[in-house]
Structures are given as structure tokens and as C-alpha cells.
PDB file of C-alpha atoms and ligand atoms in Angstrom:
ATOM      1  CA  UNK A   1      -3.661 -19.559 -19.297  1.00  0.00           C
ATOM      2  CA  UNK A   2       0.000 -20.623 -19.215  1.00  0.00           C
ATOM      3  CA  UNK A   3       2.569 -17.874 -18.759  1.00  0.00           C
ATOM      4  CA  UNK A   4       4.133 -18.399 -22.152  1.00  0.00           C
ATOM      5  CA  UNK A   5       0.937 -19.039 -24.036  1.00  0.00           C
ATOM      6  CA  UNK A   6      -0.913 -15.771 -23.931  1.00  0.00           C
ATOM      7  CA  UNK A   7      -0.518 -15.343 -27.632  1.00  0.00           C
ATOM      8  CA  UNK A   8      -2.425 -18.015 -29.456  1.00  0.00           C
ATOM      9  CA  UNK A   9      -3.628 -16.056 -32.438  1.00  0.00           C
ATOM     10  CA  UNK A  10      -4.525 -13.006 -30.399  1.00  0.00           C
ATOM     11  CA  UNK A  11      -1.918 -10.343 -29.971  1.00  0.00           C
ATOM     12  CA  UNK A  12      -1.913  -8.247 -26.850  1.00  0.00           C
ATOM     13  CA  UNK A  13      -1.543  -4.505 -27.258  1.00  0.00           C
ATOM     14  CA  UNK A  14       1.182  -3.008 -25.118  1.00  0.00           C
ATOM     15  CA  UNK A  15       1.722   0.706 -24.511  1.00  0.00           C
ATOM     16  CA  UNK A  16       4.961   2.133 -23.118  1.00  0.00           C
ATOM     17  CA  UNK A  17       4.939   5.219 -20.911  1.00  0.00           C
ATOM     18  CA  UNK A  18       8.551   6.280 -20.490  1.00  0.00           C
ATOM     19  CA  UNK A  19      10.335   9.621 -20.783  1.00  0.00           C
ATOM     20  CA  UNK A  20      13.842   8.204 -21.155  1.00  0.00           C
ATOM     21  CA  UNK A  21      14.231   7.558 -24.897  1.00  0.00           C
ATOM     22  CA  UNK A  22      16.932   4.916 -24.421  1.00  0.00           C
ATOM     23  CA  UNK A  23      14.823   2.930 -21.974  1.00  0.00           C
ATOM     24  CA  UNK A  24      11.748   3.361 -24.173  1.00  0.00           C
ATOM     25  CA  UNK A  25      13.672   2.030 -27.188  1.00  0.00           C
ATOM     26  CA  UNK A  26      15.037  -0.961 -25.260  1.00  0.00           C
ATOM     27  CA  UNK A  27      11.616  -1.816 -23.843  1.00  0.00           C
ATOM     28  CA  UNK A  28       9.958  -1.338 -27.216  1.00  0.00           C
ATOM     29  CA  UNK A  29      12.414  -3.718 -28.843  1.00  0.00           C
ATOM     30  CA  UNK A  30      11.897  -6.342 -26.163  1.00  0.00           C
ATOM     31  CA  UNK A  31       8.114  -6.099 -26.574  1.00  0.00           C
ATOM     32  CA  UNK A  32       8.404  -6.340 -30.356  1.00  0.00           C
ATOM     33  CA  UNK A  33      10.567  -9.463 -30.080  1.00  0.00           C
ATOM     34  CA  UNK A  34       8.192 -11.229 -27.699  1.00  0.00           C
ATOM     35  CA  UNK A  35       5.650 -13.572 -29.280  1.00  0.00           C
ATOM     36  CA  UNK A  36       2.074 -12.424 -28.972  1.00  0.00           C
ATOM     37  CA  UNK A  37       2.794  -8.793 -28.182  1.00  0.00           C
ATOM     38  CA  UNK A  38       2.361  -5.764 -30.360  1.00  0.00           C
ATOM     39  CA  UNK A  39       3.247  -2.201 -29.559  1.00  0.00           C
ATOM     40  CA  UNK A  40       0.112  -0.081 -29.396  1.00  0.00           C
ATOM     41  CA  UNK A  41       1.805   3.196 -28.641  1.00  0.00           C
ATOM     42  CA  UNK A  42       4.390   5.058 -26.641  1.00  0.00           C
ATOM     43  CA  UNK A  43       4.105   8.117 -24.442  1.00  0.00           C
ATOM     44  CA  UNK A  44       6.828  10.244 -22.867  1.00  0.00           C
ATOM     45  CA  UNK A  45       4.549  12.233 -20.580  1.00  0.00           C
ATOM     46  CA  UNK A  46       1.446  11.694 -18.457  1.00  0.00           C
ATOM     47  CA  UNK A  47      -0.559  13.827 -20.886  1.00  0.00           C
ATOM     48  CA  UNK A  48       0.471  11.646 -23.820  1.00  0.00           C
ATOM     49  CA  UNK A  49      -0.285   8.550 -21.775  1.00  0.00           C
ATOM     50  CA  UNK A  50      -3.816   9.786 -21.031  1.00  0.00           C
ATOM     51  CA  UNK A  51      -4.351  10.163 -24.775  1.00  0.00           C
ATOM     52  CA  UNK A  52      -3.572   6.427 -25.092  1.00  0.00           C
ATOM     53  CA  UNK A  53      -6.432   5.529 -22.743  1.00  0.00           C
ATOM     54  CA  UNK A  54      -8.922   5.696 -25.591  1.00  0.00           C
ATOM     55  CA  UNK A  55      -7.007   3.055 -27.498  1.00  0.00           C
ATOM     56  CA  UNK A  56      -7.355  -0.652 -27.000  1.00  0.00           C
ATOM     57  CA  UNK A  57      -4.431  -1.245 -24.654  1.00  0.00           C
ATOM     58  CA  UNK A  58      -4.108  -4.556 -22.802  1.00  0.00           C
ATOM     59  CA  UNK A  59      -1.054  -3.615 -20.792  1.00  0.00           C
ATOM     60  CA  UNK A  60       0.775  -0.444 -19.868  1.00  0.00           C
ATOM     61  CA  UNK A  61       4.475  -0.517 -19.081  1.00  0.00           C
ATOM     62  CA  UNK A  62       4.588   2.505 -16.841  1.00  0.00           C
ATOM     63  CA  UNK A  63       7.441   4.690 -15.659  1.00  0.00           C
ATOM     64  CA  UNK A  64       6.601   6.696 -12.518  1.00  0.00           C
ATOM     65  CA  UNK A  65       8.938   9.690 -12.699  1.00  0.00           C
ATOM     66  CA  UNK A  66       7.490  11.575 -15.666  1.00  0.00           C
ATOM     67  CA  UNK A  67       8.114  15.205 -16.695  1.00  0.00           C
ATOM     68  CA  UNK A  68       4.552  16.297 -15.955  1.00  0.00           C
ATOM     69  CA  UNK A  69       3.756  14.185 -12.931  1.00  0.00           C
ATOM     70  CA  UNK A  70       3.760  10.782 -11.281  1.00  0.00           C
ATOM     71  CA  UNK A  71       2.731   7.643 -13.143  1.00  0.00           C
ATOM     72  CA  UNK A  72       0.688   6.593 -10.100  1.00  0.00           C
ATOM     73  CA  UNK A  73      -1.862   9.198 -11.254  1.00  0.00           C
ATOM     74  CA  UNK A  74      -2.310   7.200 -14.434  1.00  0.00           C
ATOM     75  CA  UNK A  75      -2.854   3.980 -12.467  1.00  0.00           C
ATOM     76  CA  UNK A  76      -5.570   5.730 -10.480  1.00  0.00           C
ATOM     77  CA  UNK A  77      -7.161   7.113 -13.647  1.00  0.00           C
ATOM     78  CA  UNK A  78      -7.216   3.700 -15.305  1.00  0.00           C
ATOM     79  CA  UNK A  79      -8.704   1.993 -12.236  1.00  0.00           C
ATOM     80  CA  UNK A  80     -11.184   4.839 -11.680  1.00  0.00           C
ATOM     81  CA  UNK A  81     -12.499   4.158 -15.186  1.00  0.00           C
ATOM     82  CA  UNK A  82     -13.269   0.626 -14.075  1.00  0.00           C
ATOM     83  CA  UNK A  83     -10.618  -0.819 -16.358  1.00  0.00           C
ATOM     84  CA  UNK A  84      -9.708  -3.722 -14.098  1.00  0.00           C
ATOM     85  CA  UNK A  85      -8.713  -5.928 -17.041  1.00  0.00           C
ATOM     86  CA  UNK A  86      -6.093  -3.448 -18.248  1.00  0.00           C
ATOM     87  CA  UNK A  87      -2.784  -4.639 -16.833  1.00  0.00           C
ATOM     88  CA  UNK A  88      -0.286  -2.146 -15.487  1.00  0.00           C
ATOM     89  CA  UNK A  89       3.353  -3.085 -15.082  1.00  0.00           C
ATOM     90  CA  UNK A  90       5.406  -0.416 -13.328  1.00  0.00           C
ATOM     91  CA  UNK A  91       8.990  -0.099 -14.515  1.00  0.00           C
ATOM     92  CA  UNK A  92      10.714   2.487 -12.372  1.00  0.00           C
ATOM     93  CA  UNK A  93      13.925   3.609 -10.735  1.00  0.00           C
ATOM     94  CA  UNK A  94      11.899   4.523  -7.662  1.00  0.00           C
ATOM     95  CA  UNK A  95      12.224   1.669  -5.213  1.00  0.00           C
ATOM     96  CA  UNK A  96      11.340   3.289  -1.904  1.00  0.00           C
ATOM     97  CA  UNK A  97       8.685   1.605   0.161  1.00  0.00           C
ATOM     98  CA  UNK A  98       6.167   4.467   0.093  1.00  0.00           C
ATOM     99  CA  UNK A  99       6.216   4.727  -3.706  1.00  0.00           C
ATOM    100  CA  UNK A 100       6.047   0.977  -4.184  1.00  0.00           C
ATOM    101  CA  UNK A 101       3.088   0.576  -1.853  1.00  0.00           C
ATOM    102  CA  UNK A 102       1.287   3.568  -3.336  1.00  0.00           C
ATOM    103  CA  UNK A 103       1.616   2.062  -6.813  1.00  0.00           C
ATOM    104  CA  UNK A 104       0.549  -1.427  -5.728  1.00  0.00           C
ATOM    105  CA  UNK A 105      -2.383  -0.136  -3.691  1.00  0.00           C
ATOM    106  CA  UNK A 106      -3.445   2.108  -6.600  1.00  0.00           C
ATOM    107  CA  UNK A 107      -3.740  -1.035  -8.686  1.00  0.00           C
ATOM    108  CA  UNK A 108      -0.415  -1.890 -10.341  1.00  0.00           C
ATOM    109  CA  UNK A 109      -0.244  -5.543 -11.401  1.00  0.00           C
ATOM    110  CA  UNK A 110       3.529  -5.737 -11.194  1.00  0.00           C
ATOM    111  CA  UNK A 111       6.498  -3.619 -10.218  1.00  0.00           C
ATOM    112  CA  UNK A 112       9.950  -3.999 -11.702  1.00  0.00           C
ATOM    113  CA  UNK A 113      12.968  -1.898 -10.888  1.00  0.00           C
ATOM    114  CA  UNK A 114      14.823  -0.552 -13.904  1.00  0.00           C
ATOM    115  CA  UNK A 115      17.619  -3.035 -13.970  1.00  0.00           C
ATOM    116  CA  UNK A 116      16.950  -4.059 -17.521  1.00  0.00           C
ATOM    117  CA  UNK A 117      19.945  -6.354 -17.778  1.00  0.00           C
ATOM    118  CA  UNK A 118      18.531  -8.593 -15.058  1.00  0.00           C
ATOM    119  CA  UNK A 119      15.307  -9.611 -16.807  1.00  0.00           C
ATOM    120  CA  UNK A 120      13.582  -9.690 -20.175  1.00  0.00           C
ATOM    121  CA  UNK A 121      10.808  -7.126 -20.071  1.00  0.00           C
ATOM    122  CA  UNK A 122       8.927  -8.779 -22.939  1.00  0.00           C
ATOM    123  CA  UNK A 123       8.745 -12.034 -20.969  1.00  0.00           C
ATOM    124  CA  UNK A 124       7.624 -10.140 -17.865  1.00  0.00           C
ATOM    125  CA  UNK A 125       4.855  -8.503 -19.887  1.00  0.00           C
ATOM    126  CA  UNK A 126       3.651 -11.909 -21.078  1.00  0.00           C
ATOM    127  CA  UNK A 127       3.707 -13.135 -17.480  1.00  0.00           C
ATOM    128  CA  UNK A 128       1.644 -10.161 -16.313  1.00  0.00           C
ATOM    129  CA  UNK A 129      -0.865 -10.736 -19.129  1.00  0.00           C
ATOM    130  CA  UNK A 130      -1.142 -14.348 -17.987  1.00  0.00           C
ATOM    131  CA  UNK A 131      -2.140 -13.190 -14.517  1.00  0.00           C
ATOM    132  CA  UNK A 132       1.209 -13.309 -12.783  1.00  0.00           C
ATOM    133  CA  UNK A 133       2.497 -10.394 -10.725  1.00  0.00           C
ATOM    134  CA  UNK A 134       6.069  -9.657 -11.759  1.00  0.00           C
ATOM    135  CA  UNK A 135       7.882  -8.108  -8.792  1.00  0.00           C
ATOM    136  CA  UNK A 136      11.550  -7.345  -8.290  1.00  0.00           C
ATOM    137  CA  UNK A 137      12.763  -9.162  -5.164  1.00  0.00           C
ATOM    138  CA  UNK A 138      13.130  -6.035  -3.010  1.00  0.00           C
ATOM    139  CA  UNK A 139       9.659  -4.911  -4.118  1.00  0.00           C
ATOM    140  CA  UNK A 140       8.162  -8.244  -3.121  1.00  0.00           C
ATOM    141  CA  UNK A 141       9.783  -7.821   0.304  1.00  0.00           C
ATOM    142  CA  UNK A 142       8.018  -4.475   0.786  1.00  0.00           C
ATOM    143  CA  UNK A 143       4.672  -5.898  -0.202  1.00  0.00           C
ATOM    144  CA  UNK A 144       5.052  -8.892   2.104  1.00  0.00           C
ATOM    145  CA  UNK A 145       6.152  -6.705   4.997  1.00  0.00           C
ATOM    146  CA  UNK A 146       3.167  -4.447   4.424  1.00  0.00           C
ATOM    147  CA  UNK A 147       0.797  -7.421   4.497  1.00  0.00           C
ATOM    148  CA  UNK A 148       2.364  -8.673   7.722  1.00  0.00           C
ATOM    149  CA  UNK A 149       2.008  -5.236   9.328  1.00  0.00           C
ATOM    150  CA  UNK A 150      -1.623  -5.073   8.262  1.00  0.00           C
ATOM    151  CA  UNK A 151      -2.200  -8.498   9.756  1.00  0.00           C
ATOM    152  CA  UNK A 152      -0.452  -7.599  13.018  1.00  0.00           C
ATOM    153  CA  UNK A 153      -2.531  -4.458  13.276  1.00  0.00           C
ATOM    154  CA  UNK A 154      -5.753  -6.328  12.610  1.00  0.00           C
ATOM    155  CA  UNK A 155      -4.783  -8.882  15.237  1.00  0.00           C
ATOM    156  CA  UNK A 156      -4.016  -6.164  17.794  1.00  0.00           C
ATOM    157  CA  UNK A 157      -7.362  -4.553  17.150  1.00  0.00           C
ATOM    158  CA  UNK A 158      -9.184  -7.852  17.427  1.00  0.00           C
ATOM    159  CA  UNK A 159      -7.755  -8.644  20.843  1.00  0.00           C
ATOM    160  CA  UNK A 160      -9.756  -6.572  23.267  1.00  0.00           C
ATOM    161  CA  UNK A 161      -7.153  -5.456  25.805  1.00  0.00           C
ATOM    162  CA  UNK A 162      -7.728  -7.126  29.133  1.00  0.00           C
ATOM    163  CA  UNK A 163      -8.173  -4.241  31.593  1.00  0.00           C
ATOM    164  CA  UNK A 164      -9.123  -4.664  35.235  1.00  0.00           C
ATOM    165  CA  UNK A 165     -12.416  -3.017  36.303  1.00  0.00           C
ATOM    166  CA  UNK A 166     -10.488  -0.197  38.035  1.00  0.00           C
ATOM    167  CA  UNK A 167      -8.305   0.387  34.965  1.00  0.00           C
ATOM    168  CA  UNK A 168     -11.411   0.473  32.801  1.00  0.00           C
ATOM    169  CA  UNK A 169     -13.042   2.934  35.181  1.00  0.00           C
ATOM    170  CA  UNK A 170      -9.993   5.188  34.937  1.00  0.00           C
ATOM    171  CA  UNK A 171      -9.952   4.927  31.146  1.00  0.00           C
ATOM    172  CA  UNK A 172     -13.574   6.063  31.027  1.00  0.00           C
ATOM    173  CA  UNK A 173     -12.818   9.023  33.305  1.00  0.00           C
ATOM    174  CA  UNK A 174      -9.831  10.029  31.173  1.00  0.00           C
ATOM    175  CA  UNK A 175     -11.992   9.772  28.054  1.00  0.00           C
ATOM    176  CA  UNK A 176     -14.406  12.231  29.652  1.00  0.00           C
ATOM    177  CA  UNK A 177     -11.550  14.686  30.052  1.00  0.00           C
ATOM    178  CA  UNK A 178     -10.763  14.166  33.744  1.00  0.00           C
ATOM    179  CA  UNK A 179      -7.232  14.921  34.901  1.00  0.00           C
ATOM    180  CA  UNK A 180      -5.380  12.275  36.919  1.00  0.00           C
ATOM    181  CA  UNK A 181      -6.115  14.242  40.088  1.00  0.00           C
ATOM    182  CA  UNK A 182      -9.843  14.456  39.324  1.00  0.00           C
ATOM    183  CA  UNK A 183      -9.905  10.773  38.417  1.00  0.00           C
ATOM    184  CA  UNK A 184      -8.210   9.938  41.732  1.00  0.00           C
ATOM    185  CA  UNK A 185     -10.909  11.857  43.594  1.00  0.00           C
ATOM    186  CA  UNK A 186     -13.708  10.251  41.605  1.00  0.00           C
ATOM    187  CA  UNK A 187     -12.269   6.796  42.271  1.00  0.00           C
ATOM    188  CA  UNK A 188     -11.401   7.569  45.925  1.00  0.00           C
ATOM    189  CA  UNK A 189      -7.795   6.496  45.458  1.00  0.00           C
ATOM    190  CA  UNK A 190      -4.462   8.297  45.604  1.00  0.00           C
ATOM    191  CA  UNK A 191      -2.869   9.980  42.586  1.00  0.00           C
ATOM    192  CA  UNK A 192      -0.120   7.356  42.822  1.00  0.00           C
ATOM    193  CA  UNK A 193      -2.633   4.576  42.401  1.00  0.00           C
ATOM    194  CA  UNK A 194      -4.129   6.395  39.421  1.00  0.00           C
ATOM    195  CA  UNK A 195      -0.645   6.769  37.939  1.00  0.00           C
ATOM    196  CA  UNK A 196      -0.068   3.019  38.384  1.00  0.00           C
ATOM    197  CA  UNK A 197      -3.396   2.219  36.720  1.00  0.00           C
ATOM    198  CA  UNK A 198      -2.543   4.590  33.867  1.00  0.00           C
ATOM    199  CA  UNK A 199       0.828   2.892  33.353  1.00  0.00           C
ATOM    200  CA  UNK A 200      -0.864  -0.484  33.263  1.00  0.00           C
ATOM    201  CA  UNK A 201      -3.418   0.787  30.732  1.00  0.00           C
ATOM    202  CA  UNK A 202      -0.680   2.195  28.479  1.00  0.00           C
ATOM    203  CA  UNK A 203       1.264  -1.053  28.669  1.00  0.00           C
ATOM    204  CA  UNK A 204      -1.768  -3.194  27.854  1.00  0.00           C
ATOM    205  CA  UNK A 205      -2.789  -0.960  24.965  1.00  0.00           C
ATOM    206  CA  UNK A 206       0.784  -0.717  23.716  1.00  0.00           C
ATOM    207  CA  UNK A 207       0.843   3.084  23.820  1.00  0.00           C
ATOM    208  CA  UNK A 208       2.856   5.756  25.617  1.00  0.00           C
ATOM    209  CA  UNK A 209       0.463   8.656  26.123  1.00  0.00           C
ATOM    210  CA  UNK A 210      -3.052   9.405  27.232  1.00  0.00           C
ATOM    211  CA  UNK A 211      -4.021  10.612  23.753  1.00  0.00           C
ATOM    212  CA  UNK A 212      -2.794   7.420  22.120  1.00  0.00           C
ATOM    213  CA  UNK A 213      -4.501   5.344  24.803  1.00  0.00           C
ATOM    214  CA  UNK A 214      -7.848   6.976  24.053  1.00  0.00           C
ATOM    215  CA  UNK A 215      -7.419   6.622  20.296  1.00  0.00           C
ATOM    216  CA  UNK A 216      -6.550   2.951  20.689  1.00  0.00           C
ATOM    217  CA  UNK A 217      -9.395   2.384  23.135  1.00  0.00           C
ATOM    218  CA  UNK A 218     -11.964   3.859  20.776  1.00  0.00           C
ATOM    219  CA  UNK A 219     -10.502   2.082  17.763  1.00  0.00           C
ATOM    220  CA  UNK A 220     -10.517  -1.305  19.427  1.00  0.00           C
ATOM    221  CA  UNK A 221     -14.084  -0.821  20.569  1.00  0.00           C
ATOM    222  CA  UNK A 222     -13.071  -0.833  24.240  1.00  0.00           C
ATOM    223  CA  UNK A 223     -14.677   2.588  24.533  1.00  0.00           C
ATOM    224  CA  UNK A 224     -17.657   3.747  22.516  1.00  0.00           C
ATOM    225  CA  UNK A 225     -17.970   7.369  21.454  1.00  0.00           C
TER     226      UNK A 225
HETATM  227 CA1   CA B   1      11.397   8.709 -15.851  1.00  0.00          CA
END
């Protein structure tokens, strides 16, 4: 379906969830002016928005900072109902990474920062209905960075750290709760040698403490519980 051709003869129902009346009016006008869209309802609170869930809504334009809660709750509610075909386009002032990722991971289809002079919201709605993911540039950067971090983490966990047999022996002793001194005795080496092995283990696992080393070792499958 081409981005501009959602309409055909079918009109898509758009609901606006927004507590700022000026923004709601601007967005409503833009939706009304866009071919193929009709306004199915508006809500100024989460409670009012939930009441819209029983209507036939194809796309929600969703503010996050609402008087009675966070719009992300509504995203979760919609997705929990199995409504995967209902599009959700976040339109928010909140542009911090945690909020953005929470909204995207909850199931938002797009995320635009409220800089309404920089884009036509009606056009963005049509794009979202056509399967695109409208994202403000800084939002896209967060999402891409998150994906890269996920990939790096997956890669780190895939690579089994390459420990020497003595380092592995020490790691096992530490996992059983042995102190460095006890481990040195068990391995018949000096405490200094144990300390060197421990440093090497931390470096190879990319950690800086015994606790982290054990967590990483179990997570990567190097040690089994
Ligand atoms: Ca708001």
C-alpha cells in the first residue's frame, strides 16, 4: 500500500489522546484535512482514552503526559488486547531515551516529538497507516543505538570467554564461595597467583568485581548453576 494511498474509498478512523486543547485542535484539524482520514474521537485523559477502545479506531495519536497517568499504559492495554492492527503514533514532548524506548517496546508504531511546525501530522498518520514508522530524527537515533547495544550484548554473550584451565578452576572455586585465600590453598598456588588469575578473569569477562564475574559467567553459560 503506497504511503499516500491508504484512502481509496475506505476512511481510516483516527482518535486523538491529548490533554492540551491547543495541540488537540491543531492535530484534529490536520487529520480532518488529510485525505482518507476521519476523526473517530478525542480524549483528554487516559480514562477517556480507554472508553475509546470499544470504538473502531484504526490509529491513535497518543500524548504520553496525561493528567491521570502515562500514555504508555494505553499502548500496553491496546497490545494486551491483541490489537496488533491498531496503529499507535506517539506525539509527545517527552524525548528522553527511557521514555522513548519504553513506548517503542510497548508497541508504539511511531514516535514524533511535539514540534508541530516541522511536520504535517495528518501526513504522518497516513504514513503510519501505510506501514511506515514515523520517527523524529533524535528518536530514531535512540532506537538505533538501542538495537546496536542489544546486538553488542548478544555478541558478547555468544563469545564464550577464553579462560585458561587454571583461570577456569579458580572461577569454579569462587562460584562455590571460596575466598581467594581458600582458592589459593585448593589450587596449591600463592595468593598472588590467585590474584593474577582473578584479574585475568575479570579482564576477559569485561567485569570489575567477583560478583559481576560470576553473573557474567553464569549468563554466558561458562558456568552452570
Ligand atoms: Ca500532555
